[in-house]
Amino acid sequence: MKNQRLPILALLLALLVVAGCKLGDSQATATPKLLPTSGTTATLHPTVTMEPATAAPTAAVATTVAPTVAPATAAPTAAATATEMATATPTETPTPAPTATPLPLPEGELEHLSNIGPYLLTPPEAGQPTHELLKDGHMRAWFAINPAHWAAADALPNMEGYGRNYMDEQEELSFIRRREQGARGYYDRFRPTYEQARGNVHAWMSTWAFVYGDKGFAEDWVAFQREWLRLMHADGYLAGVGGMKSYPFKAGEFAWLAPAIAEADYVFLGESDAPTLMTGAGHTTFRYRELYAELQAALGEQPAPELILDVCVDGAVLVALDAPGGPHWQRGYRDYNISPEAYAADVRAYDISTLFDPYVRHVFWFATNISEDTRSFDVNTPMLELADSWHVAAETP
């Protein structure tokens, strides 16, 4: 009986050994089969693979291997990390000096057009380079302070002229706050200049002083401008309102002025930034687009008047915004160590952008250097020569 059990025990022992070996083999082959599964799991949970902040190569491989999965699995954690990295970059990496990059020239009929004209703070004296350039050039219009004081020989009859009279800011505000009575006093004060420049000035701008964010003042302003416009139109003059900067307006405030703007022939707005115009895009420049959208909504079916802009590089914007890194007393491109060529390219980029807004009639440029003694804006004739070339098609060789 014992002899019969021995073969049975031996057989059972052999079976156990074989079973154990097969179990080991199955476990060994199961491991590589799990690798694709673990890879898929990692793809479905990007927070796991992106957890190490320095694992840029891994993230790159993940997006390469499964680009279709990435958009569907963009976790909030990953988005927040990307935002933090984007906001942290400027503080960790030195910011390069700003350079003006002109936009590609428009094609077709816009190819050799420009809205730019000169903003003249002093008379373009006959016989001087600026007058000769404007008299024989291609720019369509000019804007000037006190053009009634020009000599007869200084006139530019081939160009569309726009004028304004200068008054101290506080004195001008006092006229505006007296509403209709102030408008009549203001009109009487400058009526001789309107009459003297009749025929040389296409349209006049009214006041430039303004108090932003004050609805009560806005109501005074509307009453003043409507009466001034009534008087100007009654005497046969074209007239526009505005003159303020575009960037201090908060949402909805420009629409407060709609009742007066609706009666104007033109709207005037100023835009500026430093060290270039294009660096302020969306912040202090091109804000006129938002304001005009508000204005048109307020006017309903009545079309808004055409817009006339004046532009310059002026550090006063940075002062107003309490920008870091001051002092910001600089005016003109030279104080910012920008070449005349780069500054002109910057203005041309702004100019080209306005060509695609059909309601923009002119862009008057403080084509400036800065005066050595007063640091005030000063006309730079070579800059105006560049602007004049924007109005004509380039000659083909």
Short mmCIF file of C-alpha atoms in Angstrom, two decimals, residues 112-347:
data_model
loop_
_atom_site.label_atom_id
_atom_site.label_comp_id
_atom_site.label_asym_id
_atom_site.label_seq_id
_atom_site.Cartn_x
_atom_site.Cartn_y
_atom_site.Cartn_z
CA HIS A 112 -0.60 104.29 -50.81
CA LEU A 113 -3.12 106.09 -48.63
CA SER A 114 -2.58 107.74 -45.28
CA ASN A 115 -4.68 109.60 -42.73
CA ILE A 116 -1.68 111.51 -41.37
CA GLY A 117 -1.45 115.28 -41.46
CA PRO A 118 0.56 117.82 -39.44
CA TYR A 119 -0.47 119.29 -36.09
CA LEU A 120 0.95 122.82 -36.25
CA LEU A 121 1.58 124.67 -33.01
CA THR A 122 3.12 127.66 -34.77
CA PRO A 123 2.40 129.22 -38.16
CA PRO A 124 4.00 127.44 -41.14
CA GLU A 125 5.81 130.60 -42.17
CA ALA A 126 5.96 131.27 -45.89
CA GLY A 127 9.36 130.49 -47.36
CA GLN A 128 10.34 128.14 -44.53
CA PRO A 129 10.88 124.38 -45.14
CA THR A 130 7.66 123.27 -43.42
CA HIS A 131 5.51 125.66 -45.44
CA GLU A 132 7.19 124.66 -48.71
CA LEU A 133 6.69 120.98 -47.93
CA LEU A 134 3.00 121.40 -47.11
CA LYS A 135 2.32 123.78 -49.98
CA ASP A 136 3.76 121.41 -52.60
CA GLY A 137 3.15 118.08 -50.85
CA HIS A 138 0.52 115.37 -50.79
CA MET A 139 -0.91 115.51 -47.27
CA ARG A 140 -4.63 116.25 -47.31
CA ALA A 141 -5.19 118.35 -44.19
CA TRP A 142 -3.63 120.24 -41.30
CA PHE A 143 -4.67 121.05 -37.73
CA ALA A 144 -3.45 124.20 -36.03
CA ILE A 145 -3.70 126.24 -32.85
CA ASN A 146 -4.73 129.86 -33.46
CA PRO A 147 -4.61 129.72 -37.28
CA ALA A 148 -6.35 133.09 -37.45
CA HIS A 149 -2.99 134.63 -36.52
CA TRP A 150 -1.24 133.31 -39.60
CA ALA A 151 -0.05 135.81 -42.16
CA ALA A 152 -1.85 135.74 -45.49
CA ALA A 153 1.20 134.20 -47.18
CA ASP A 154 1.23 131.32 -44.67
CA ALA A 155 -2.09 129.95 -45.90
CA LEU A 156 -2.29 126.44 -47.36
CA PRO A 157 -5.30 126.58 -49.67
CA ASN A 158 -4.56 123.18 -51.19
CA MET A 159 -5.17 121.47 -47.83
CA GLU A 160 -8.24 121.04 -45.62
CA GLY A 161 -7.68 123.12 -42.50
CA TYR A 162 -8.89 122.55 -38.93
CA GLY A 163 -8.41 125.08 -36.17
CA ARG A 164 -8.75 125.53 -32.44
CA ASN A 165 -8.18 128.43 -30.08
CA TYR A 166 -6.04 127.92 -27.02
CA MET A 167 -7.23 128.89 -23.57
CA ASP A 168 -5.92 128.01 -20.11
CA GLU A 169 -7.53 124.82 -18.83
CA GLN A 170 -9.11 126.27 -15.70
CA GLU A 171 -10.50 129.26 -17.55
CA GLU A 172 -11.96 126.97 -20.18
CA LEU A 173 -13.56 124.78 -17.52
CA SER A 174 -15.19 127.85 -16.01
CA PHE A 175 -16.83 128.64 -19.36
CA ILE A 176 -18.08 125.06 -19.70
CA ARG A 177 -19.57 124.97 -16.19
CA ARG A 178 -21.69 128.01 -17.04
CA ARG A 179 -23.37 125.90 -19.72
CA GLU A 180 -25.32 127.92 -22.34
CA GLN A 181 -24.26 131.27 -20.88
CA GLY A 182 -20.64 130.15 -20.95
CA ALA A 183 -20.99 128.97 -24.54
CA ARG A 184 -22.23 132.39 -25.64
CA GLY A 185 -19.36 134.10 -23.83
CA TYR A 186 -16.85 131.67 -25.33
CA TYR A 187 -18.26 132.21 -28.82
CA ASP A 188 -18.15 135.99 -28.47
CA ARG A 189 -14.55 135.84 -27.30
CA PHE A 190 -13.34 133.91 -30.34
CA ARG A 191 -15.80 135.13 -32.94
CA PRO A 192 -13.21 137.50 -34.49
CA THR A 193 -10.86 134.57 -35.09
CA TYR A 194 -13.61 132.56 -36.75
CA GLU A 195 -14.38 135.47 -39.05
CA GLN A 196 -10.73 136.17 -39.81
CA ALA A 197 -10.03 132.57 -40.82
CA ARG A 198 -13.22 132.05 -42.82
CA GLY A 199 -12.24 130.38 -46.07
CA ASN A 200 -8.94 129.05 -44.71
CA VAL A 201 -10.35 126.82 -41.96
CA HIS A 202 -12.67 124.00 -42.98
CA ALA A 203 -13.93 123.34 -39.43
CA TRP A 204 -13.27 124.48 -35.87
CA MET A 205 -12.84 122.46 -32.70
CA SER A 206 -14.38 123.85 -29.54
CA THR A 207 -12.88 123.31 -26.08
CA TRP A 208 -10.32 120.72 -24.98
CA ALA A 209 -10.57 120.83 -21.16
CA PHE A 210 -12.56 118.03 -19.55
CA VAL A 211 -13.31 116.38 -16.19
CA TYR A 212 -13.50 112.59 -16.54
CA GLY A 213 -15.84 110.39 -14.55
CA ASP A 214 -18.08 113.27 -13.46
CA LYS A 215 -21.60 112.91 -14.85
CA GLY A 216 -22.60 116.34 -13.58
CA PHE A 217 -19.75 117.92 -15.51
CA ALA A 218 -20.68 115.85 -18.55
CA GLU A 219 -24.16 117.41 -18.43
CA ASP A 220 -22.61 120.89 -18.23
CA TRP A 221 -20.36 119.99 -21.16
CA VAL A 222 -23.30 118.82 -23.28
CA ALA A 223 -25.27 122.01 -22.61
CA PHE A 224 -22.23 124.18 -23.42
CA GLN A 225 -21.36 122.35 -26.64
CA ARG A 226 -24.91 122.28 -27.98
CA GLU A 227 -25.23 126.05 -27.60
CA TRP A 228 -21.78 126.67 -29.11
CA LEU A 229 -22.62 124.39 -32.05
CA ARG A 230 -25.91 126.23 -32.57
CA LEU A 231 -24.09 129.57 -32.74
CA MET A 232 -21.38 128.23 -35.06
CA HIS A 233 -23.88 126.66 -37.44
CA ALA A 234 -26.03 129.79 -37.45
CA ASP A 235 -23.01 131.75 -38.71
CA GLY A 236 -22.20 129.16 -41.36
CA TYR A 237 -19.23 127.38 -39.76
CA LEU A 238 -18.55 123.66 -39.60
CA ALA A 239 -17.70 122.70 -36.03
CA GLY A 240 -16.65 119.71 -33.97
CA VAL A 241 -16.45 118.86 -30.29
CA GLY A 242 -14.10 116.82 -28.14
CA GLY A 243 -10.40 117.46 -27.86
CA MET A 244 -9.93 115.22 -24.83
CA LYS A 245 -7.75 112.11 -24.49
CA SER A 246 -9.45 108.79 -25.16
CA TYR A 247 -7.84 106.61 -22.49
CA PRO A 248 -9.21 108.17 -19.23
CA PHE A 249 -12.81 107.35 -20.15
CA LYS A 250 -14.35 104.46 -18.24
CA ALA A 251 -16.94 102.18 -19.83
CA GLY A 252 -20.16 104.01 -20.63
CA GLU A 253 -18.89 107.52 -19.88
CA PHE A 254 -18.35 108.61 -23.48
CA ALA A 255 -22.00 107.88 -24.22
CA TRP A 256 -22.92 110.63 -21.73
CA LEU A 257 -21.74 113.10 -24.37
CA ALA A 258 -23.91 111.71 -27.17
CA PRO A 259 -26.58 114.49 -27.13
CA ALA A 260 -23.97 117.11 -28.06
CA ILE A 261 -21.95 114.88 -30.39
CA ALA A 262 -25.13 114.14 -32.33
CA GLU A 263 -25.25 117.81 -33.38
CA ALA A 264 -21.54 118.14 -34.25
CA ASP A 265 -19.94 117.88 -37.67
CA TYR A 266 -16.86 116.13 -36.30
CA VAL A 267 -15.48 114.58 -33.11
CA PHE A 268 -11.90 115.26 -31.99
CA LEU A 269 -9.95 112.87 -29.74
CA GLY A 270 -6.30 112.67 -28.71
CA GLU A 271 -4.25 109.50 -28.21
CA SER A 272 -0.70 109.09 -26.94
CA ASP A 273 1.65 106.77 -25.14
CA ALA A 274 5.33 106.38 -24.42
CA PRO A 275 7.84 105.34 -25.59
CA THR A 276 5.82 104.52 -28.74
CA LEU A 277 2.20 104.67 -29.82
CA MET A 278 1.91 100.97 -30.58
CA THR A 279 3.13 99.96 -27.12
CA GLY A 280 -0.08 101.53 -25.80
CA ALA A 281 -2.37 99.61 -28.16
CA GLY A 282 -5.51 98.62 -26.29
CA HIS A 283 -4.58 100.65 -23.21
CA THR A 284 -4.09 104.29 -24.20
CA THR A 285 -4.17 104.06 -28.00
CA PHE A 286 -6.91 102.64 -30.22
CA ARG A 287 -9.29 103.28 -27.34
CA TYR A 288 -11.26 105.41 -29.77
CA ARG A 289 -12.72 102.19 -31.19
CA GLU A 290 -14.36 101.30 -27.89
CA LEU A 291 -15.61 104.85 -27.41
CA TYR A 292 -17.08 104.96 -30.88
CA ALA A 293 -18.84 101.65 -30.37
CA GLU A 294 -20.45 103.11 -27.22
CA LEU A 295 -21.30 106.32 -29.04
CA GLN A 296 -22.93 104.57 -31.97
CA ALA A 297 -25.00 102.44 -29.61
CA ALA A 298 -26.19 105.61 -27.87
CA LEU A 299 -27.01 107.34 -31.17
CA GLY A 300 -28.99 104.40 -32.52
CA GLU A 301 -29.70 104.67 -36.24
CA GLN A 302 -28.11 108.12 -36.53
CA PRO A 303 -24.53 107.69 -37.79
CA ALA A 304 -21.80 109.10 -35.56
CA PRO A 305 -19.85 112.08 -36.94
CA GLU A 306 -16.46 111.44 -38.51
CA LEU A 307 -13.55 111.21 -36.07
CA ILE A 308 -10.41 113.34 -36.15
CA LEU A 309 -7.47 112.12 -34.05
CA ASP A 310 -4.26 113.73 -32.86
CA VAL A 311 -1.37 111.51 -31.77
CA CYS A 312 2.02 111.89 -30.13
CA VAL A 313 4.57 110.25 -27.87
CA ASP A 314 4.22 111.89 -24.47
CA GLY A 315 5.39 110.74 -21.05
CA ALA A 316 2.51 112.62 -19.45
CA VAL A 317 0.45 109.50 -20.12
CA LEU A 318 2.73 107.50 -17.84
CA VAL A 319 2.44 110.15 -15.16
CA ALA A 320 -1.35 110.00 -15.37
CA LEU A 321 -1.30 106.22 -15.08
CA ASP A 322 1.15 106.34 -12.17
CA ALA A 323 3.38 104.01 -14.15
CA PRO A 324 6.46 102.59 -12.40
CA GLY A 325 9.99 103.49 -13.42
CA GLY A 326 9.65 107.29 -13.51
CA PRO A 327 10.27 110.14 -13.72
CA HIS A 328 8.14 110.45 -16.83
CA TRP A 329 8.73 114.03 -17.85
CA GLN A 330 9.91 112.94 -21.31
CA ARG A 331 8.21 114.30 -24.39
CA GLY A 332 8.98 113.27 -27.94
CA TYR A 333 10.86 110.26 -29.27
CA ARG A 334 14.35 111.60 -28.56
CA ASP A 335 14.02 111.44 -24.79
CA TYR A 336 13.23 107.75 -25.09
CA ASN A 337 16.34 106.99 -27.16
CA ILE A 338 14.27 105.98 -30.17
CA SER A 339 15.56 106.75 -33.64
CA PRO A 340 13.54 109.02 -35.91
CA GLU A 341 13.16 106.09 -38.31
CA ALA A 342 11.73 103.81 -35.62
CA TYR A 343 9.41 106.55 -34.40
CA ALA A 344 8.15 107.21 -37.93
CA ALA A 345 7.58 103.48 -38.44
CA ASP A 346 5.60 103.40 -35.21
CA VAL A 347 3.37 106.26 -36.34
#
